[in-house]
Short mmCIF file of C-alpha atoms in Angstrom, two decimals:
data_model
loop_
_atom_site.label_atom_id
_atom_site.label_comp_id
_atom_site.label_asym_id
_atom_site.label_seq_id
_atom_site.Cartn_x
_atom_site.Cartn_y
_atom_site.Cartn_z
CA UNK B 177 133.52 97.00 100.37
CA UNK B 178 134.56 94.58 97.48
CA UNK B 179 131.72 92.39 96.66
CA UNK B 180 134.01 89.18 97.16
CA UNK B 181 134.72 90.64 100.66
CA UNK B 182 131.37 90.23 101.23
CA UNK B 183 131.09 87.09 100.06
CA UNK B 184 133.47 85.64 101.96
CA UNK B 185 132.09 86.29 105.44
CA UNK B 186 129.52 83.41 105.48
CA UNK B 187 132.25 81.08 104.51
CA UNK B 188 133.56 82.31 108.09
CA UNK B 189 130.18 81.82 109.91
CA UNK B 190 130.04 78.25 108.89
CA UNK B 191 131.71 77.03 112.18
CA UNK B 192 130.49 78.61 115.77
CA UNK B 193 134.38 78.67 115.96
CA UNK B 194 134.57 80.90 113.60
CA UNK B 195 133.00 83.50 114.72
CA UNK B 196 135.96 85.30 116.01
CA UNK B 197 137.82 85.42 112.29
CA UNK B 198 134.43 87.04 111.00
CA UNK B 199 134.14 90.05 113.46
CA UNK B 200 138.27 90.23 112.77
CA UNK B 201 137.54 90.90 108.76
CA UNK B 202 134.82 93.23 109.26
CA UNK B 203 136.80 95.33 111.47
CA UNK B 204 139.92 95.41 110.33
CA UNK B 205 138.21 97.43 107.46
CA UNK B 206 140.16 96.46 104.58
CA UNK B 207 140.15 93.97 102.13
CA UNK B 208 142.24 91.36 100.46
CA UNK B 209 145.33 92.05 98.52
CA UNK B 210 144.47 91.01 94.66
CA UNK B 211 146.82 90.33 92.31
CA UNK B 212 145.58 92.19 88.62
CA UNK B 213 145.53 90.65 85.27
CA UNK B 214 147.58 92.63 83.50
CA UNK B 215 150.00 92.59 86.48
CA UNK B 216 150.63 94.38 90.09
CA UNK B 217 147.83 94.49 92.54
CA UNK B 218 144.44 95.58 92.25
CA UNK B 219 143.20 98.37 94.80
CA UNK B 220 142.74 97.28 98.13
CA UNK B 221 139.16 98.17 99.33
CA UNK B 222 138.62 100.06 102.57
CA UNK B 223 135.55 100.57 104.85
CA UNK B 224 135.17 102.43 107.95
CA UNK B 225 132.21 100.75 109.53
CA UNK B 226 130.38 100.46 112.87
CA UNK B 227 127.73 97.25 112.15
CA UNK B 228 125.07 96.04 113.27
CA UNK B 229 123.74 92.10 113.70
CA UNK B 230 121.52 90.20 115.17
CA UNK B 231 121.44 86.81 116.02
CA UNK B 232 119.51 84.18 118.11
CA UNK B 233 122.58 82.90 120.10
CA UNK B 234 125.40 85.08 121.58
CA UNK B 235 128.68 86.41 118.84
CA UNK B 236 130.95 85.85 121.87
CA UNK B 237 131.49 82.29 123.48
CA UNK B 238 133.81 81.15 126.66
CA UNK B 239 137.03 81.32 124.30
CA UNK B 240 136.86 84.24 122.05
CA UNK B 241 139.98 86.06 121.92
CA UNK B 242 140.43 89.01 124.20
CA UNK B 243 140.95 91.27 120.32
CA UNK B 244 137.56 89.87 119.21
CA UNK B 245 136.08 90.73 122.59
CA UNK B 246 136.86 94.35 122.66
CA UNK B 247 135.49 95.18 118.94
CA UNK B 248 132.15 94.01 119.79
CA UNK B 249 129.39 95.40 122.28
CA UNK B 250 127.08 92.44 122.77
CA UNK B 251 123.48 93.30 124.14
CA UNK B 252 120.83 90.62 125.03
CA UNK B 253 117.67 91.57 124.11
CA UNK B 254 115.26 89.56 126.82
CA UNK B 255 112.03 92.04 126.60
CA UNK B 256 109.69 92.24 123.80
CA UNK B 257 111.70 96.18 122.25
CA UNK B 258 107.91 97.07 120.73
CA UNK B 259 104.92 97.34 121.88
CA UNK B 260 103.24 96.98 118.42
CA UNK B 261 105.85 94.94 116.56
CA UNK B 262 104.08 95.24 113.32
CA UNK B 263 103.35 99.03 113.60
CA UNK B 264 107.10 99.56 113.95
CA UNK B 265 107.92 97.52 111.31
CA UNK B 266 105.45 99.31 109.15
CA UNK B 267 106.76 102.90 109.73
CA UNK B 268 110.53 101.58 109.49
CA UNK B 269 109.60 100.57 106.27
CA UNK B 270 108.09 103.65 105.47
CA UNK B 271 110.56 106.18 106.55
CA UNK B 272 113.60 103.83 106.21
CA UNK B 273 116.49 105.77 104.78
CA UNK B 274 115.74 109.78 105.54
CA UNK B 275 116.66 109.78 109.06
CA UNK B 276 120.63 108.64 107.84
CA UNK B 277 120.46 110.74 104.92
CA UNK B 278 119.83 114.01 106.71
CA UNK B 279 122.10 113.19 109.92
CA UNK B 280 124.97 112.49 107.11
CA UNK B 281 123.87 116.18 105.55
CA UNK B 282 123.99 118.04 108.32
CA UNK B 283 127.54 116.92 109.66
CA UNK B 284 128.77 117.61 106.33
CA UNK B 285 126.93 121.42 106.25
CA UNK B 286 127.59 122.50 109.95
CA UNK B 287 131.28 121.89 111.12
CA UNK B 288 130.00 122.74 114.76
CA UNK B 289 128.25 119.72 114.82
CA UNK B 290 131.51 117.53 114.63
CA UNK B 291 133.09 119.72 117.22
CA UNK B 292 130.52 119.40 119.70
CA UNK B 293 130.71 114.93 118.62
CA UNK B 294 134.55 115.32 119.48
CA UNK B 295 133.90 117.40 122.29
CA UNK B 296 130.81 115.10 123.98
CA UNK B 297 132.70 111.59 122.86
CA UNK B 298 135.78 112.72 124.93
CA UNK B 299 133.34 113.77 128.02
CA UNK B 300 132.00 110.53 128.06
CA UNK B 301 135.21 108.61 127.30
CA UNK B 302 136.36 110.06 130.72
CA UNK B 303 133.35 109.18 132.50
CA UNK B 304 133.79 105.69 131.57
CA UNK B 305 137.81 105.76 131.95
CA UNK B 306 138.82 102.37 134.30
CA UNK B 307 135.49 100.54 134.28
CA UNK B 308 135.89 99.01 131.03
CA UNK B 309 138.90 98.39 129.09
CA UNK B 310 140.19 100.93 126.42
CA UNK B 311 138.77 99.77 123.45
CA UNK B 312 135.69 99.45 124.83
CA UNK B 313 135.29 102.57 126.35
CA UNK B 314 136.48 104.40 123.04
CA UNK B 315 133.49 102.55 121.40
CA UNK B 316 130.88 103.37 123.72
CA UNK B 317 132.34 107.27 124.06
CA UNK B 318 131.66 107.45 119.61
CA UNK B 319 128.15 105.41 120.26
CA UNK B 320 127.26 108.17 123.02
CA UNK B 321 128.46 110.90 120.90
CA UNK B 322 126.83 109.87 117.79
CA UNK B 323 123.22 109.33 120.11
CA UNK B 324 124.02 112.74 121.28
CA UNK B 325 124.29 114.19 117.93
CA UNK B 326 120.83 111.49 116.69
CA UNK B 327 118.63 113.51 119.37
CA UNK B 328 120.17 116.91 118.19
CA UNK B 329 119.90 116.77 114.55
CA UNK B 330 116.50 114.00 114.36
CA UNK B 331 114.75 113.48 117.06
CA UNK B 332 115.08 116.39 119.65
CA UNK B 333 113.11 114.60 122.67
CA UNK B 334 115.78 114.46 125.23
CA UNK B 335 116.14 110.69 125.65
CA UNK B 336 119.92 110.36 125.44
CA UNK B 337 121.78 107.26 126.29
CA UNK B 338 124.40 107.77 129.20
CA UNK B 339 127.65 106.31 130.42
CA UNK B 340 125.37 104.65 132.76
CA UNK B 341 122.79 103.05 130.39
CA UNK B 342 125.87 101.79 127.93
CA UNK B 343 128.00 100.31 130.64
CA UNK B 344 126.53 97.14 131.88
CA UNK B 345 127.21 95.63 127.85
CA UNK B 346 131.04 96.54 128.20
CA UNK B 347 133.96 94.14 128.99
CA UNK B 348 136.04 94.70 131.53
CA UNK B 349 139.49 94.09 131.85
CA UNK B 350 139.06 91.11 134.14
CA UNK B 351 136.30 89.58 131.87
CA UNK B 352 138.42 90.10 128.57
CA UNK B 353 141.42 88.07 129.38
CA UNK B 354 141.00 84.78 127.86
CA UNK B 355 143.66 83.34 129.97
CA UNK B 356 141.78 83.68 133.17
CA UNK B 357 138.26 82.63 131.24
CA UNK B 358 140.54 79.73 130.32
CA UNK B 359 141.74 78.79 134.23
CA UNK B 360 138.13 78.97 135.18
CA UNK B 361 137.09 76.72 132.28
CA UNK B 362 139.95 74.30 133.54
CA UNK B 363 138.68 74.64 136.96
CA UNK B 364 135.28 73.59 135.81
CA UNK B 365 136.52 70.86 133.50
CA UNK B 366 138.38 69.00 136.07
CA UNK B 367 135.08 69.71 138.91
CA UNK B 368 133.08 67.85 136.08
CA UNK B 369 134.99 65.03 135.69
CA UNK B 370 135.96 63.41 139.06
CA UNK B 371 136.44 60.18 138.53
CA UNK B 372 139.43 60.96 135.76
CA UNK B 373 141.20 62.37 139.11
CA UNK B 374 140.29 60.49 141.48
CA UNK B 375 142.15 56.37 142.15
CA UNK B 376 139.88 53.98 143.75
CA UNK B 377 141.05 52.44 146.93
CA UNK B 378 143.65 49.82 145.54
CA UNK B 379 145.30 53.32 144.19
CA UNK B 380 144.49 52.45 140.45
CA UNK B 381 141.68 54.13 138.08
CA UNK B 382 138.28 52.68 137.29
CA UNK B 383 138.68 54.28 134.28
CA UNK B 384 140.80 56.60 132.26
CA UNK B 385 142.96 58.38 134.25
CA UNK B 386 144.00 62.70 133.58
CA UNK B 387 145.81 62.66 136.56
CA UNK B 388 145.12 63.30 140.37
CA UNK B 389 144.21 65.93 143.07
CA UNK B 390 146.24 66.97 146.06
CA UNK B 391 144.13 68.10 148.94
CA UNK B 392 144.97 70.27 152.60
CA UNK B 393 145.02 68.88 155.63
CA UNK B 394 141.45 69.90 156.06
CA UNK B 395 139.94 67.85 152.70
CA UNK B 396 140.54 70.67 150.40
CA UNK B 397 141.55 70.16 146.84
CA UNK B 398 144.62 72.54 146.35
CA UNK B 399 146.34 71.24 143.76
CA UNK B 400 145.35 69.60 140.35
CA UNK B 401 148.06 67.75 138.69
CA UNK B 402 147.01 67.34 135.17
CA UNK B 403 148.94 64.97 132.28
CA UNK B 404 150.20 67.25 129.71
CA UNK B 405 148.97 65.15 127.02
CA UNK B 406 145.32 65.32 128.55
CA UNK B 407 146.00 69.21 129.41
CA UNK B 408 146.71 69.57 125.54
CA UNK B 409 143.90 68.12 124.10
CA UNK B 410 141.27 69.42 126.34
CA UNK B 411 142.56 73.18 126.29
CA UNK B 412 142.45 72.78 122.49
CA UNK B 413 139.33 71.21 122.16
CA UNK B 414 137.82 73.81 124.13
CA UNK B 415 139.02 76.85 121.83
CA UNK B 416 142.08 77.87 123.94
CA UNK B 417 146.04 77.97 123.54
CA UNK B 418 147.82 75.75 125.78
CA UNK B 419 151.24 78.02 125.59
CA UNK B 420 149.78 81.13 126.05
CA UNK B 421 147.58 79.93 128.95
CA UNK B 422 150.92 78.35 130.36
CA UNK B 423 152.89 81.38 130.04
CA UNK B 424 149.91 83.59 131.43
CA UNK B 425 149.24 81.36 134.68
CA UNK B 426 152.91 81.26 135.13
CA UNK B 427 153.05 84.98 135.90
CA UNK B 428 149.92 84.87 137.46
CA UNK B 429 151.36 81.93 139.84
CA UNK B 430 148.41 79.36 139.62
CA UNK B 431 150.64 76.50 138.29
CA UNK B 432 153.70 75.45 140.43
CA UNK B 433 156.50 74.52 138.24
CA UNK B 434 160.16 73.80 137.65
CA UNK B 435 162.68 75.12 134.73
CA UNK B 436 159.91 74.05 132.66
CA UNK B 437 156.02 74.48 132.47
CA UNK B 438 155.57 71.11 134.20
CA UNK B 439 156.67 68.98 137.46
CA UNK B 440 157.06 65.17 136.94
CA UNK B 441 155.04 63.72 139.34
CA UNK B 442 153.80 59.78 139.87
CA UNK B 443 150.13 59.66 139.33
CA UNK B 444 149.65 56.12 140.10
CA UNK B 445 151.52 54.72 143.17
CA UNK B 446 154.32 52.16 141.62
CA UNK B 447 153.81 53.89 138.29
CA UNK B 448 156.51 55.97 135.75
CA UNK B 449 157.23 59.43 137.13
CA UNK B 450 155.25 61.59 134.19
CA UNK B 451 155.09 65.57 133.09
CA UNK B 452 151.75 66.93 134.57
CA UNK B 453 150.63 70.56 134.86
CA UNK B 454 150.47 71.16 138.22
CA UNK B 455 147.51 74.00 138.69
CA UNK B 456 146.59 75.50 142.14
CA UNK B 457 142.79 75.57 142.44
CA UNK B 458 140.70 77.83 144.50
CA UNK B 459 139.76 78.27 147.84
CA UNK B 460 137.02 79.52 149.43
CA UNK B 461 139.49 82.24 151.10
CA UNK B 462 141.40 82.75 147.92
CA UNK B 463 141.04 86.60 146.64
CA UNK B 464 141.46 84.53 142.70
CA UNK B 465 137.58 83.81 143.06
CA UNK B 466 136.42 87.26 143.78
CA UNK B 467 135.29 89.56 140.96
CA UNK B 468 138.46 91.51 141.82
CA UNK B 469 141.22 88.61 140.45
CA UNK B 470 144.25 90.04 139.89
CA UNK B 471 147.35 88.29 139.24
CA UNK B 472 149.72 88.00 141.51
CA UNK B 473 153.58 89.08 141.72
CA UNK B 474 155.83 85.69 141.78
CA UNK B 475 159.15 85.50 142.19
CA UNK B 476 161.03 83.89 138.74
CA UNK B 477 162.33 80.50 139.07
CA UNK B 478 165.35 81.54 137.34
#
């Protein structure tokens, strides 16, 4: 990897925003195109890596791109890993190094070693095939495979990890769309703030308003209508797209609309009729809050 590659990644790490860009470079495993001085373009470093980092707060957060979410396999580490932290620290310093030399040496001196990777990533691929989305279950097949090959070639006590062990830190489908982590977040964000949809008695706002709620005949909130200028800023603010959630819960049919992505609607009895985002909330009956969400079929207003 170039040196100014390298060099640029805490530039990206700056910002908890950033995050996503960062695992983007490292896995995209090339570098920047350079122009030369005596003309042209210098050669483009590549890298084929699979790294490893540690942190004391999470990679992902609520609005990391689905792409970002599939290259990364987040574990949370809440038990002490060593009995004798020092002691292992001690003999990693000690033997640091050998164990990757002479796994790298014997793939390179037995060919039958690689077959038998290819042959146990591709059993485990298929064990984990529709529990986790593809990218994920690719990664975990090669990190099974290459612990296969660890206990074959180094340490030879048995201890294996399984499709099992590896698949309670992979992302499913559900979990990877960042449109539907988005219409929960929007969910939440107009829970928290009642008072910006709620009038008072007399019909106006004590405060600032974002719009209103439309409830069932039974007290249920059913519908959220939501100013679009007030939509906008908050989805951005929070790390999300407006037009690609739009277009997403369009399909999915949790926003009732017109020929556009928004109803006008008075929000204020007396007042100008106004463009709001008109989102259908949950019920307690709705299937959309079960762990099984899956969009539903709509007919086209068009």
């Amino acid at each position: 990897i170039d040196d100014r590659d390298v060099q640029a990644v805490p530039d990206l790490i700056q910002s908890r925003k950033n995050f996503d860009e960062m695992i983007y470079s490292l896995c995209e495993g090339t570098g920047k195109s350079r122009g030369a001085k005596a003309g042209g373009l210098q050669t483009v470093r590549r890298w084929c890596c699979a790294i490893l980092t540690t942190g004391e707060q999470p990679i992902m957060s609520a609005s990391s791109r689905a792409g970002a979410v599939n290259r990364v396999i987040e574990v949370e580490c809440t038990e002490k890993t060593f009995a004798d932290p020092r002691a292992a620290y001690q003999a990693l310093v000690r033997n640091y190094g050998w164990a990757g030399r002479k796994f790298v040496e014997a793939l390179q001196e037995d060919e039958r070693y690689l077959d038998l990777a290819r042959e146990v990533q591709q059993r485990a691929y298929e064990q984990l095939r529709g529990k986790a989305t593809d990218k994920q279950n690719l990664t975990a097949s090669i990190v099974l495979a290459a612990d296969y090959l660890a206990d074959l070639i180094l340490f030879g006590d048995g201890r294996c990890l399984t499709a099992d062990d590896i698949l309670p830190y992979l992302v499913t489908v559900e979990s990877a769309d960042v449109n539907r982590r988005a219409y929960e977040w929007l969910c939440d964000f107009i829970a928290s703030n009642p008072l910006k949809f709620k009038a008072l008695d007399s019909g106006q706002y004590a405060g600032e308003c974002w719009g209103k709620l439309e409830y069932s005949e039974n007290g249920e909130p059913v519908r959220a209508l939501i100013i679009r200028s007030v939509f906008d800023r908050a989805m951005t603010d929070a790390g999300y797209n407006p037009a690609s959630f739009l277009s997403w819960a369009a399909q999915a049919c949790v926003i009732q609309r017109g020929d556009k992505m928004t109803l006008a609607r008075r929000i204020v009895p007396g007042g100008p009729l106004i463009r709001c985002i008109v989102l259908i909330l949950p019920t307690e009956e709705d299937e959309r809050v079960t762990d099984g969400f899956e969009p539903v079929q709509c007919e086209l207003p068009f």
